[in-house]
C-alpha cells in the first residue's frame, strides 16, 4: 500500500524558519495536504497542493513539491511558539475515493 | 464555516459495554464521512468510509461487527464500538467531505475512549 514518511521531531527557535519534510510512494497522488494537530485535538487543515504544482505560498506557509522525488515540504516562516504542534502530511491518490493516507507526523517544538 | 463536531469528547466505560460516538457537520452537508483511529504518538489510521444512505466501507483488518457505522443523514454519522475492551482505548477522529467539494476533508476534534 501507500507509504508516507516524516521525520519524528523538529526543534527550532522562535523567529527562525521551520522546514518539515515528507516523502511518499504513491505516484498517482492527486492532492497532498498538510495538517496541524495540537495536543488532544483534531486536525486542522493548513494548506494543500495539487500534484501538478511545484510550489504554493500562503502567508507564512510555503509548500514545495518535487513530484519526481516524491518529496513534499512545508516551510513555516517566522515560527512562533503557537506553531508548536504535530504536523501531518497526507496524500490522496487517484481512484482512492478521497481516502487520505497520513504520514507518521512530525512534532515541532518552538523554543524561546 | 466547515465545522465538524464530535460527541462526546471523552468517554470512560467498563469493558463489555458499547459506546456510541457522533460526528456532525454543522454548517455543510457531507455525503461522505471518514472514521480514523489514532494511538498515542502515532498517525491516523483510516478505519472506514461512511456514505450517507449506504453501508460503510471498512479498511482491511477493521471488524465491521465491532465498529458499527451509521450515516443516516447528510450531517450525521455515528460510530458504535460494541463490547468494548481495553485494547479499543484510543483517540477516534472523524472527518467530513462537503458534498460539493469532495477533495477536502474537515476534521472533528476527536473523541478519547478509555475502556477500563
PDB file of C-alpha atoms in Angstrom:
ATOM      1  CA  UNK A   1       0.000   0.000   0.000  1.00  0.00           C
ATOM      2  CA  UNK A   2       0.910   3.640   0.006  1.00  0.00           C
ATOM      3  CA  UNK A   3       3.595   4.759   2.418  1.00  0.00           C
ATOM      4  CA  UNK A   4       4.091   8.278   3.731  1.00  0.00           C
ATOM      5  CA  UNK A   5       7.108   9.044   5.902  1.00  0.00           C
ATOM      6  CA  UNK A   6       8.134  12.025   8.008  1.00  0.00           C
ATOM      7  CA  UNK A   7      10.876  12.713  10.497  1.00  0.00           C
ATOM      8  CA  UNK A   8       9.575  12.421  14.054  1.00  0.00           C
ATOM      9  CA  UNK A   9      10.786  15.580  15.694  1.00  0.00           C
ATOM     10  CA  UNK A  10      11.997  19.082  14.866  1.00  0.00           C
ATOM     11  CA  UNK A  11      13.083  21.781  17.261  1.00  0.00           C
ATOM     12  CA  UNK A  12      13.555  25.414  16.198  1.00  0.00           C
ATOM     13  CA  UNK A  13      13.971  28.764  17.892  1.00  0.00           C
ATOM     14  CA  UNK A  14      11.225  31.352  17.817  1.00  0.00           C
ATOM     15  CA  UNK A  15      11.587  33.585  14.784  1.00  0.00           C
ATOM     16  CA  UNK A  16      13.506  31.025  12.723  1.00  0.00           C
ATOM     17  CA  UNK A  17      12.053  29.161   9.769  1.00  0.00           C
ATOM     18  CA  UNK A  18      10.905  25.562  10.150  1.00  0.00           C
ATOM     19  CA  UNK A  19      11.027  23.044   7.341  1.00  0.00           C
ATOM     20  CA  UNK A  20       9.090  19.822   7.747  1.00  0.00           C
ATOM     21  CA  UNK A  21       9.711  17.131   5.164  1.00  0.00           C
ATOM     22  CA  UNK A  22       7.564  14.305   3.869  1.00  0.00           C
ATOM     23  CA  UNK A  23       8.191  11.522   1.370  1.00  0.00           C
ATOM     24  CA  UNK A  24       5.563   9.361  -0.230  1.00  0.00           C
ATOM     25  CA  UNK A  25       5.498   6.389  -2.548  1.00  0.00           C
ATOM     26  CA  UNK A  26       2.230   6.665  -4.462  1.00  0.00           C
ATOM     27  CA  UNK A  27       2.929   8.092  -7.906  1.00  0.00           C
ATOM     28  CA  UNK A  28      -0.780   8.592  -8.571  1.00  0.00           C
ATOM     29  CA  UNK A  29      -1.226  11.159  -5.794  1.00  0.00           C
ATOM     30  CA  UNK A  30      -3.573  13.924  -6.833  1.00  0.00           C
ATOM     31  CA  UNK A  31      -3.571  16.212  -3.802  1.00  0.00           C
ATOM     32  CA  UNK A  32      -1.113  16.492  -0.948  1.00  0.00           C
ATOM     33  CA  UNK A  33      -2.081  18.086   2.321  1.00  0.00           C
ATOM     34  CA  UNK A  34      -0.547  19.481   5.477  1.00  0.00           C
ATOM     35  CA  UNK A  35      -2.492  19.222   8.726  1.00  0.00           C
ATOM     36  CA  UNK A  36      -1.706  20.565  12.202  1.00  0.00           C
ATOM     37  CA  UNK A  37      -2.713  18.762  15.376  1.00  0.00           C
ATOM     38  CA  UNK A  38      -2.461  20.369  18.791  1.00  0.00           C
ATOM     39  CA  UNK A  39      -2.474  18.177  21.934  1.00  0.00           C
ATOM     40  CA  UNK A  40      -5.768  16.389  22.464  1.00  0.00           C
ATOM     41  CA  UNK A  41      -7.381  17.997  19.447  1.00  0.00           C
ATOM     42  CA  UNK A  42      -8.433  17.069  15.947  1.00  0.00           C
ATOM     43  CA  UNK A  43      -6.676  18.028  12.748  1.00  0.00           C
ATOM     44  CA  UNK A  44      -6.629  21.480  11.246  1.00  0.00           C
ATOM     45  CA  UNK A  45      -6.098  21.735   7.510  1.00  0.00           C
ATOM     46  CA  UNK A  46      -3.240  24.175   6.929  1.00  0.00           C
ATOM     47  CA  UNK A  47      -2.776  24.004   3.202  1.00  0.00           C
ATOM     48  CA  UNK A  48      -2.758  21.665   0.252  1.00  0.00           C
ATOM     49  CA  UNK A  49      -1.162  21.424  -3.161  1.00  0.00           C
ATOM     50  CA  UNK A  50      -2.316  19.825  -6.365  1.00  0.00           C
ATOM     51  CA  UNK A  51       0.119  17.331  -7.793  1.00  0.00           C
ATOM     52  CA  UNK A  52       0.802  19.337 -10.945  1.00  0.00           C
ATOM     53  CA  UNK A  53       2.082  22.301  -8.929  1.00  0.00           C
ATOM     54  CA  UNK A  54       5.630  22.839  -7.686  1.00  0.00           C
ATOM     55  CA  UNK A  55       5.018  25.432  -5.048  1.00  0.00           C
ATOM     56  CA  UNK A  56       2.252  27.113  -3.133  1.00  0.00           C
ATOM     57  CA  UNK A  57       2.582  30.011  -0.725  1.00  0.00           C
ATOM     58  CA  UNK A  58       0.009  31.073   1.813  1.00  0.00           C
ATOM     59  CA  UNK A  59       1.137  33.812   4.217  1.00  0.00           C
ATOM     60  CA  UNK A  60       3.842  32.230   6.430  1.00  0.00           C
ATOM     61  CA  UNK A  61       3.459  28.823   4.830  1.00  0.00           C
ATOM     62  CA  UNK A  62       5.280  27.633   1.720  1.00  0.00           C
ATOM     63  CA  UNK A  63       4.712  24.189   0.282  1.00  0.00           C
ATOM     64  CA  UNK A  64       7.231  22.701  -2.134  1.00  0.00           C
ATOM     65  CA  UNK A  65       6.512  19.587  -4.137  1.00  0.00           C
ATOM     66  CA  UNK A  66       9.125  17.560  -6.018  1.00  0.00           C
ATOM     67  CA  UNK A  67       6.974  15.065  -7.820  1.00  0.00           C
ATOM     68  CA  UNK A  68       9.926  13.280  -9.396  1.00  0.00           C
ATOM     69  CA  UNK A  69      11.437  12.510  -5.992  1.00  0.00           C
ATOM     70  CA  UNK A  70       8.002  12.211  -4.315  1.00  0.00           C
ATOM     71  CA  UNK A  71       9.097  14.762  -1.751  1.00  0.00           C
ATOM     72  CA  UNK A  72       6.876  17.347  -0.087  1.00  0.00           C
ATOM     73  CA  UNK A  73       7.956  20.030   2.348  1.00  0.00           C
ATOM     74  CA  UNK A  74       6.267  22.647   4.495  1.00  0.00           C
ATOM     75  CA  UNK A  75       8.193  25.769   5.399  1.00  0.00           C
ATOM     76  CA  UNK A  76       6.896  27.937   8.217  1.00  0.00           C
ATOM     77  CA  UNK A  77       8.453  31.385   8.223  1.00  0.00           C
ATOM     78  CA  UNK A  78       8.985  33.320  11.472  1.00  0.00           C
ATOM     79  CA  UNK A  79       7.998  30.324  13.587  1.00  0.00           C
ATOM     80  CA  UNK A  80       6.112  31.216  16.754  1.00  0.00           C
ATOM     81  CA  UNK A  81       5.502  29.275  19.986  1.00  0.00           C
ATOM     82  CA  UNK A  82       1.893  28.822  18.882  1.00  0.00           C
ATOM     83  CA  UNK A  83       3.183  26.784  15.952  1.00  0.00           C
ATOM     84  CA  UNK A  84       4.298  24.027  18.341  1.00  0.00           C
ATOM     85  CA  UNK A  85       2.203  21.005  17.368  1.00  0.00           C
ATOM     86  CA  UNK A  86       2.328  17.795  15.382  1.00  0.00           C
ATOM     87  CA  UNK A  87       2.265  18.248  11.630  1.00  0.00           C
ATOM     88  CA  UNK A  88       0.948  15.536   9.336  1.00  0.00           C
ATOM     89  CA  UNK A  89       1.307  15.337   5.608  1.00  0.00           C
ATOM     90  CA  UNK A  90      -1.321  13.325   3.768  1.00  0.00           C
ATOM     91  CA  UNK A  91      -1.841  12.242   0.213  1.00  0.00           C
ATOM     92  CA  UNK A  92      -4.964  11.446  -1.759  1.00  0.00           C
ATOM     93  CA  UNK A  93      -4.481   9.135  -4.686  1.00  0.00           C
ATOM     94  CA  UNK A  94      -6.324   8.982  -7.969  1.00  0.00           C
ATOM     95  CA  UNK A  95      -9.074   6.427  -7.711  1.00  0.00           C
ATOM     96  CA  UNK A  96      -8.717   6.311  -3.943  1.00  0.00           C
ATOM     97  CA  UNK A  97     -12.235   7.561  -3.333  1.00  0.00           C
ATOM     98  CA  UNK A  98     -10.974  10.654  -1.500  1.00  0.00           C
ATOM     99  CA  UNK A  99      -9.258   8.483   1.097  1.00  0.00           C
ATOM    100  CA  UNK A 100      -6.233  10.073   2.709  1.00  0.00           C
ATOM    101  CA  UNK A 101      -3.042   8.292   3.683  1.00  0.00           C
ATOM    102  CA  UNK A 102      -1.333  10.105   6.521  1.00  0.00           C
ATOM    103  CA  UNK A 103       2.323  10.415   7.297  1.00  0.00           C
ATOM    104  CA  UNK A 104       3.784   9.460  10.628  1.00  0.00           C
ATOM    105  CA  UNK A 105       3.659  13.022  11.915  1.00  0.00           C
ATOM    106  CA  UNK A 106       6.425  15.464  12.872  1.00  0.00           C
ATOM    107  CA  UNK A 107       6.381  17.048  16.295  1.00  0.00           C
ATOM    108  CA  UNK A 108       7.522  20.659  16.030  1.00  0.00           C
ATOM    109  CA  UNK A 109       8.810  22.267  19.186  1.00  0.00           C
ATOM    110  CA  UNK A 110       9.426  26.000  19.138  1.00  0.00           C
ATOM    111  CA  UNK A 111      11.797  27.261  21.810  1.00  0.00           C
ATOM    112  CA  UNK A 112      12.253  30.811  23.039  1.00  0.00           C
TER     113      UNK A 112
ATOM    114  CA  UNK B   1     -17.558  27.675   8.093  1.00  0.00           C
ATOM    115  CA  UNK B   2     -16.841  23.941   7.604  1.00  0.00           C
ATOM    116  CA  UNK B   3     -17.088  22.923  11.245  1.00  0.00           C
ATOM    117  CA  UNK B   4     -17.251  19.305  12.303  1.00  0.00           C
ATOM    118  CA  UNK B   5     -18.187  18.367  15.846  1.00  0.00           C
ATOM    119  CA  UNK B   6     -17.864  15.123  17.761  1.00  0.00           C
ATOM    120  CA  UNK B   7     -19.693  13.998  20.830  1.00  0.00           C
ATOM    121  CA  UNK B   8     -18.643  13.025  23.396  1.00  0.00           C
ATOM    122  CA  UNK B   9     -15.151  14.464  23.555  1.00  0.00           C
ATOM    123  CA  UNK B  10     -14.064  11.951  26.198  1.00  0.00           C
ATOM    124  CA  UNK B  11     -15.695   8.783  27.432  1.00  0.00           C
ATOM    125  CA  UNK B  12     -14.663   6.215  30.003  1.00  0.00           C
ATOM    126  CA  UNK B  13     -16.543   2.928  30.038  1.00  0.00           C
ATOM    127  CA  UNK B  14     -16.334  -0.525  31.502  1.00  0.00           C
ATOM    128  CA  UNK B  15     -15.165  -3.489  29.484  1.00  0.00           C
ATOM    129  CA  UNK B  16     -18.033  -5.194  27.670  1.00  0.00           C
ATOM    130  CA  UNK B  17     -20.193  -2.124  27.210  1.00  0.00           C
ATOM    131  CA  UNK B  18     -20.950  -0.366  23.931  1.00  0.00           C
ATOM    132  CA  UNK B  19     -20.109   3.244  23.199  1.00  0.00           C
ATOM    133  CA  UNK B  20     -21.594   5.482  20.510  1.00  0.00           C
ATOM    134  CA  UNK B  21     -19.667   8.404  19.087  1.00  0.00           C
ATOM    135  CA  UNK B  22     -21.391  11.050  16.984  1.00  0.00           C
ATOM    136  CA  UNK B  23     -19.860  13.073  14.175  1.00  0.00           C
ATOM    137  CA  UNK B  24     -21.765  16.078  12.843  1.00  0.00           C
ATOM    138  CA  UNK B  25     -21.085  18.531  10.067  1.00  0.00           C
ATOM    139  CA  UNK B  26     -22.523  21.739  11.473  1.00  0.00           C
ATOM    140  CA  UNK B  27     -22.714  24.067   8.513  1.00  0.00           C
ATOM    141  CA  UNK B  28     -22.470  21.881   5.445  1.00  0.00           C
ATOM    142  CA  UNK B  29     -23.805  18.663   4.054  1.00  0.00           C
ATOM    143  CA  UNK B  30     -21.446  15.718   3.838  1.00  0.00           C
ATOM    144  CA  UNK B  31     -22.195  12.775   1.605  1.00  0.00           C
ATOM    145  CA  UNK B  32     -19.039  11.093   2.824  1.00  0.00           C
ATOM    146  CA  UNK B  33     -17.572  10.924   6.310  1.00  0.00           C
ATOM    147  CA  UNK B  34     -14.474   9.093   7.447  1.00  0.00           C
ATOM    148  CA  UNK B  35     -13.582   7.474  10.761  1.00  0.00           C
ATOM    149  CA  UNK B  36      -9.981   7.321  11.922  1.00  0.00           C
ATOM    150  CA  UNK B  37      -8.240   5.861  14.910  1.00  0.00           C
ATOM    151  CA  UNK B  38      -5.123   7.345  16.441  1.00  0.00           C
ATOM    152  CA  UNK B  39      -2.931   5.697  19.060  1.00  0.00           C
ATOM    153  CA  UNK B  40      -0.705   7.871  21.260  1.00  0.00           C
ATOM    154  CA  UNK B  41       2.137   9.483  19.350  1.00  0.00           C
ATOM    155  CA  UNK B  42       1.087   7.728  16.163  1.00  0.00           C
ATOM    156  CA  UNK B  43      -0.522   8.710  12.910  1.00  0.00           C
ATOM    157  CA  UNK B  44      -4.154   8.432  11.918  1.00  0.00           C
ATOM    158  CA  UNK B  45      -5.309   5.116  10.574  1.00  0.00           C
ATOM    159  CA  UNK B  46      -8.426   5.087   8.420  1.00  0.00           C
ATOM    160  CA  UNK B  47     -10.996   2.666   9.782  1.00  0.00           C
ATOM    161  CA  UNK B  48     -13.895   3.128   7.415  1.00  0.00           C
ATOM    162  CA  UNK B  49     -15.573   5.377   4.893  1.00  0.00           C
ATOM    163  CA  UNK B  50     -19.160   6.234   5.691  1.00  0.00           C
ATOM    164  CA  UNK B  51     -21.543   7.122   2.862  1.00  0.00           C
ATOM    165  CA  UNK B  52     -24.946   8.605   3.519  1.00  0.00           C
ATOM    166  CA  UNK B  53     -27.702   6.126   2.849  1.00  0.00           C
ATOM    167  CA  UNK B  54     -25.462   3.145   2.178  1.00  0.00           C
ATOM    168  CA  UNK B  55     -23.249   0.698   4.001  1.00  0.00           C
ATOM    169  CA  UNK B  56     -19.874   1.823   5.211  1.00  0.00           C
ATOM    170  CA  UNK B  57     -16.700   0.607   3.531  1.00  0.00           C
ATOM    171  CA  UNK B  58     -14.251  -0.809   6.047  1.00  0.00           C
ATOM    172  CA  UNK B  59     -10.481  -0.921   5.704  1.00  0.00           C
ATOM    173  CA  UNK B  60      -8.693  -4.219   5.817  1.00  0.00           C
ATOM    174  CA  UNK B  61      -8.374  -5.557   9.329  1.00  0.00           C
ATOM    175  CA  UNK B  62     -11.217  -3.495  10.796  1.00  0.00           C
ATOM    176  CA  UNK B  63     -14.052  -5.612  12.152  1.00  0.00           C
ATOM    177  CA  UNK B  64     -17.340  -4.248  10.887  1.00  0.00           C
ATOM    178  CA  UNK B  65     -19.335  -6.064  13.570  1.00  0.00           C
ATOM    179  CA  UNK B  66     -17.143  -4.496  16.210  1.00  0.00           C
ATOM    180  CA  UNK B  67     -17.238  -0.959  14.863  1.00  0.00           C
ATOM    181  CA  UNK B  68     -20.762  -0.234  13.648  1.00  0.00           C
ATOM    182  CA  UNK B  69     -21.149   2.821  11.450  1.00  0.00           C
ATOM    183  CA  UNK B  70     -24.421   4.507  10.587  1.00  0.00           C
ATOM    184  CA  UNK B  71     -24.618   7.517   8.282  1.00  0.00           C
ATOM    185  CA  UNK B  72     -28.324   8.238   8.457  1.00  0.00           C
ATOM    186  CA  UNK B  73     -28.318  11.841   7.276  1.00  0.00           C
ATOM    187  CA  UNK B  74     -26.116  14.268   5.363  1.00  0.00           C
ATOM    188  CA  UNK B  75     -24.928  15.830   8.602  1.00  0.00           C
ATOM    189  CA  UNK B  76     -24.556  12.899  10.998  1.00  0.00           C
ATOM    190  CA  UNK B  77     -22.507   9.735  11.152  1.00  0.00           C
ATOM    191  CA  UNK B  78     -22.195   7.549  14.228  1.00  0.00           C
ATOM    192  CA  UNK B  79     -19.557   5.015  15.247  1.00  0.00           C
ATOM    193  CA  UNK B  80     -20.549   2.435  17.832  1.00  0.00           C
ATOM    194  CA  UNK B  81     -17.799   0.444  19.485  1.00  0.00           C
ATOM    195  CA  UNK B  82     -19.555  -2.737  20.562  1.00  0.00           C
ATOM    196  CA  UNK B  83     -18.467  -4.815  23.538  1.00  0.00           C
ATOM    197  CA  UNK B  84     -15.518  -2.523  24.115  1.00  0.00           C
ATOM    198  CA  UNK B  85     -12.291  -3.880  25.563  1.00  0.00           C
ATOM    199  CA  UNK B  86      -9.203  -2.093  26.886  1.00  0.00           C
ATOM    200  CA  UNK B  87      -7.416  -2.567  23.561  1.00  0.00           C
ATOM    201  CA  UNK B  88     -10.129  -0.424  21.943  1.00  0.00           C
ATOM    202  CA  UNK B  89      -8.954   2.536  24.013  1.00  0.00           C
ATOM    203  CA  UNK B  90      -7.827   5.150  21.527  1.00  0.00           C
ATOM    204  CA  UNK B  91      -8.488   8.582  20.060  1.00  0.00           C
ATOM    205  CA  UNK B  92     -11.221   8.372  17.428  1.00  0.00           C
ATOM    206  CA  UNK B  93     -11.402  11.177  14.874  1.00  0.00           C
ATOM    207  CA  UNK B  94     -13.989  11.705  12.184  1.00  0.00           C
ATOM    208  CA  UNK B  95     -13.825  13.864   9.092  1.00  0.00           C
ATOM    209  CA  UNK B  96     -16.432  15.026   6.627  1.00  0.00           C
ATOM    210  CA  UNK B  97     -16.221  15.909   2.947  1.00  0.00           C
ATOM    211  CA  UNK B  98     -18.625  18.582   1.738  1.00  0.00           C
ATOM    212  CA  UNK B  99     -20.936  17.185  -0.900  1.00  0.00           C
ATOM    213  CA  UNK B 100     -19.850  19.898  -3.333  1.00  0.00           C
ATOM    214  CA  UNK B 101     -16.103  19.862  -2.514  1.00  0.00           C
ATOM    215  CA  UNK B 102     -15.260  16.195  -2.333  1.00  0.00           C
ATOM    216  CA  UNK B 103     -11.465  16.679  -2.393  1.00  0.00           C
ATOM    217  CA  UNK B 104     -11.444  18.259   1.038  1.00  0.00           C
ATOM    218  CA  UNK B 105     -11.922  16.701   4.454  1.00  0.00           C
ATOM    219  CA  UNK B 106     -12.705  18.703   7.568  1.00  0.00           C
ATOM    220  CA  UNK B 107     -11.831  17.023  10.820  1.00  0.00           C
ATOM    221  CA  UNK B 108     -13.681  16.814  14.094  1.00  0.00           C
ATOM    222  CA  UNK B 109     -11.935  17.478  17.420  1.00  0.00           C
ATOM    223  CA  UNK B 110     -11.740  13.778  18.253  1.00  0.00           C
ATOM    224  CA  UNK B 111     -13.163  11.532  20.961  1.00  0.00           C
ATOM    225  CA  UNK B 112     -10.916   9.932  23.531  1.00  0.00           C
ATOM    226  CA  UNK B 113     -12.208   6.499  24.531  1.00  0.00           C
ATOM    227  CA  UNK B 114     -10.841   4.798  27.632  1.00  0.00           C
ATOM    228  CA  UNK B 115     -12.064   1.293  28.358  1.00  0.00           C
ATOM    229  CA  UNK B 116     -11.402   0.025  31.881  1.00  0.00           C
TER     230      UNK B 116
END
